[in-house]
Amino acid sequence: MDYATLQEHNMLPQHCSLFRSSALPLSHTTSRLESVTLLRLSRVINFIKHLIDMGAPLPAPAPFTEKQLSIDDSPLNLGKRILSGFLYDGKLRGITPNGTVYKHRIALDVFTCFQGKI
């Protein structure tokens, strides 16, 4: 959905500060959880593309353990470790600024469709 359509349907946030991924006004076509699941999956794909563009190898699928994370590690290395876990178990994870890892809630039907395409 583009800006003009959102504007036409009076679905734009009231303030520019709300123009971010956490404010997705798409409830008339998908649920918020479906939209956010697609957004997160696209971020995984973009990170994989970024690694490929850098000439870096993709991490091997491996069980994820928080013991392998160090907040002092580079964002790239943290991303690779989270991606490695995703490739192993299909769980979408996030990391807070203090290094706490958490699992994202996902729309299972969207994720199942995505898995069937890869």
mmCIF file of C-alpha atoms in Angstrom:
data_model
loop_
_atom_site.group_PDB
_atom_site.id
_atom_site.type_symbol
_atom_site.label_atom_id
_atom_site.label_comp_id
_atom_site.label_asym_id
_atom_site.label_seq_id
_atom_site.Cartn_x
_atom_site.Cartn_y
_atom_site.Cartn_z
ATOM 1 C CA MET A 1 0.000 0.000 0.000
ATOM 2 C CA ASP A 2 1.430 3.380 -0.898
ATOM 3 C CA TYR A 3 1.306 6.784 0.749
ATOM 4 C CA ALA A 4 -1.451 8.146 -1.522
ATOM 5 C CA THR A 5 -3.763 5.224 -0.741
ATOM 6 C CA LEU A 6 -3.171 5.592 2.985
ATOM 7 C CA GLN A 7 -3.839 9.310 2.720
ATOM 8 C CA GLU A 8 -7.008 8.732 0.690
ATOM 9 C CA HIS A 9 -8.357 6.345 3.343
ATOM 10 C CA ASN A 10 -7.352 8.674 6.185
ATOM 11 C CA MET A 11 -5.049 5.981 7.564
ATOM 12 C CA LEU A 12 -1.849 7.981 8.037
ATOM 13 C CA PRO A 13 -0.542 8.580 11.556
ATOM 14 C CA GLN A 14 -1.320 12.016 13.009
ATOM 15 C CA HIS A 15 2.354 12.903 13.544
ATOM 16 C CA CYS A 16 5.466 12.234 11.446
ATOM 17 C CA SER A 17 7.128 10.682 14.501
ATOM 18 C CA LEU A 18 4.715 7.776 14.139
ATOM 19 C CA PHE A 19 5.968 6.924 10.630
ATOM 20 C CA ARG A 20 7.908 3.837 11.598
ATOM 21 C CA SER A 21 7.519 0.080 11.386
ATOM 22 C CA SER A 22 5.673 -0.156 14.697
ATOM 23 C CA ALA A 23 2.837 1.974 13.271
ATOM 24 C CA LEU A 24 1.455 -0.083 10.420
ATOM 25 C CA PRO A 25 -2.056 1.108 9.491
ATOM 26 C CA LEU A 26 -3.014 -1.997 7.513
ATOM 27 C CA SER A 27 -5.783 -3.523 9.598
ATOM 28 C CA HIS A 28 -8.309 -3.377 6.760
ATOM 29 C CA THR A 29 -6.303 -5.909 4.679
ATOM 30 C CA THR A 30 -4.175 -7.864 7.157
ATOM 31 C CA SER A 31 -3.873 -8.158 10.874
ATOM 32 C CA ARG A 32 -1.146 -6.266 12.666
ATOM 33 C CA LEU A 33 0.573 -9.560 13.526
ATOM 34 C CA GLU A 34 0.514 -10.662 9.867
ATOM 35 C CA SER A 35 1.979 -7.323 8.758
ATOM 36 C CA VAL A 36 4.711 -7.378 11.377
ATOM 37 C CA THR A 37 5.549 -11.006 10.557
ATOM 38 C CA LEU A 38 6.010 -10.059 6.899
ATOM 39 C CA LEU A 39 8.121 -7.067 7.908
ATOM 40 C CA ARG A 40 10.367 -9.209 10.099
ATOM 41 C CA LEU A 41 10.738 -11.881 7.430
ATOM 42 C CA SER A 42 11.704 -9.191 4.919
ATOM 43 C CA ARG A 43 14.367 -7.991 7.352
ATOM 44 C CA VAL A 44 15.775 -11.535 7.512
ATOM 45 C CA ILE A 45 15.869 -11.676 3.710
ATOM 46 C CA ASN A 46 17.510 -8.238 3.515
ATOM 47 C CA PHE A 47 20.147 -9.263 6.063
ATOM 48 C CA ILE A 48 20.899 -12.401 4.033
ATOM 49 C CA LYS A 49 21.191 -10.270 0.891
ATOM 50 C CA HIS A 50 23.501 -7.881 2.760
ATOM 51 C CA LEU A 51 25.793 -10.761 3.740
ATOM 52 C CA ILE A 52 25.850 -11.998 0.147
ATOM 53 C CA ASP A 53 26.612 -8.496 -1.174
ATOM 54 C CA MET A 54 29.513 -8.258 1.298
ATOM 55 C CA GLY A 55 30.847 -11.590 0.068
ATOM 56 C CA ALA A 56 30.393 -13.010 3.554
ATOM 57 C CA PRO A 57 29.330 -16.632 3.928
ATOM 58 C CA LEU A 58 25.913 -17.311 5.384
ATOM 59 C CA PRO A 59 26.085 -18.808 8.848
ATOM 60 C CA ALA A 60 25.362 -22.500 9.138
ATOM 61 C CA PRO A 61 22.086 -23.454 10.794
ATOM 62 C CA ALA A 62 22.789 -24.162 14.465
ATOM 63 C CA PRO A 63 20.825 -24.401 17.700
ATOM 64 C CA PHE A 64 20.525 -20.979 19.298
ATOM 65 C CA THR A 65 21.790 -20.426 22.800
ATOM 66 C CA GLU A 66 22.064 -17.073 24.498
ATOM 67 C CA LYS A 67 25.462 -18.116 25.844
ATOM 68 C CA GLN A 68 26.901 -17.423 22.414
ATOM 69 C CA LEU A 69 25.944 -13.721 22.560
ATOM 70 C CA SER A 70 28.084 -10.933 23.899
ATOM 71 C CA ILE A 71 26.761 -7.392 23.871
ATOM 72 C CA ASP A 72 30.319 -6.293 23.098
ATOM 73 C CA ASP A 73 30.192 -8.214 19.837
ATOM 74 C CA SER A 74 29.597 -6.321 16.584
ATOM 75 C CA PRO A 75 26.014 -5.920 15.354
ATOM 76 C CA LEU A 76 27.000 -7.944 12.275
ATOM 77 C CA ASN A 77 28.184 -10.883 14.369
ATOM 78 C CA LEU A 78 25.103 -10.700 16.591
ATOM 79 C CA GLY A 79 22.933 -10.715 13.467
ATOM 80 C CA LYS A 80 24.767 -13.753 12.119
ATOM 81 C CA ARG A 81 24.232 -15.657 15.343
ATOM 82 C CA ILE A 82 20.522 -14.843 15.406
ATOM 83 C CA LEU A 83 20.271 -15.778 11.708
ATOM 84 C CA SER A 84 22.037 -19.074 12.389
ATOM 85 C CA GLY A 85 19.385 -19.905 14.983
ATOM 86 C CA PHE A 86 16.594 -18.860 12.612
ATOM 87 C CA LEU A 87 17.960 -21.090 9.858
ATOM 88 C CA TYR A 88 18.041 -23.960 12.357
ATOM 89 C CA ASP A 89 14.661 -23.664 14.059
ATOM 90 C CA GLY A 90 12.673 -21.002 12.166
ATOM 91 C CA LYS A 91 12.207 -18.804 15.235
ATOM 92 C CA LEU A 92 12.323 -15.052 14.678
ATOM 93 C CA ARG A 93 14.320 -13.414 17.439
ATOM 94 C CA GLY A 94 15.131 -9.882 18.441
ATOM 95 C CA ILE A 95 17.765 -8.428 20.699
ATOM 96 C CA THR A 96 17.412 -5.490 23.066
ATOM 97 C CA PRO A 97 20.138 -2.834 23.465
ATOM 98 C CA ASN A 98 21.304 -4.543 26.666
ATOM 99 C CA GLY A 99 21.706 -7.899 24.880
ATOM 100 C CA THR A 100 18.535 -9.676 25.974
ATOM 101 C CA VAL A 101 17.283 -11.996 23.243
ATOM 102 C CA TYR A 102 13.576 -12.643 22.842
ATOM 103 C CA LYS A 103 11.327 -14.519 20.405
ATOM 104 C CA HIS A 104 8.960 -12.469 18.284
ATOM 105 C CA ARG A 105 5.317 -13.447 18.092
ATOM 106 C CA ILE A 106 4.468 -14.414 14.525
ATOM 107 C CA ALA A 107 1.437 -15.100 12.363
ATOM 108 C CA LEU A 108 1.871 -18.837 11.898
ATOM 109 C CA ASP A 109 -0.086 -18.969 8.620
ATOM 110 C CA VAL A 110 2.146 -16.283 7.074
ATOM 111 C CA PHE A 111 5.287 -17.977 8.346
ATOM 112 C CA THR A 112 4.152 -21.392 7.057
ATOM 113 C CA CYS A 113 3.532 -19.878 3.611
ATOM 114 C CA PHE A 114 7.003 -18.294 3.715
ATOM 115 C CA GLN A 115 8.610 -21.620 4.651
ATOM 116 C CA GLY A 116 6.882 -23.297 1.726
ATOM 117 C CA LYS A 117 8.509 -20.801 -0.657
ATOM 118 C CA ILE A 118 12.119 -21.172 0.508
#
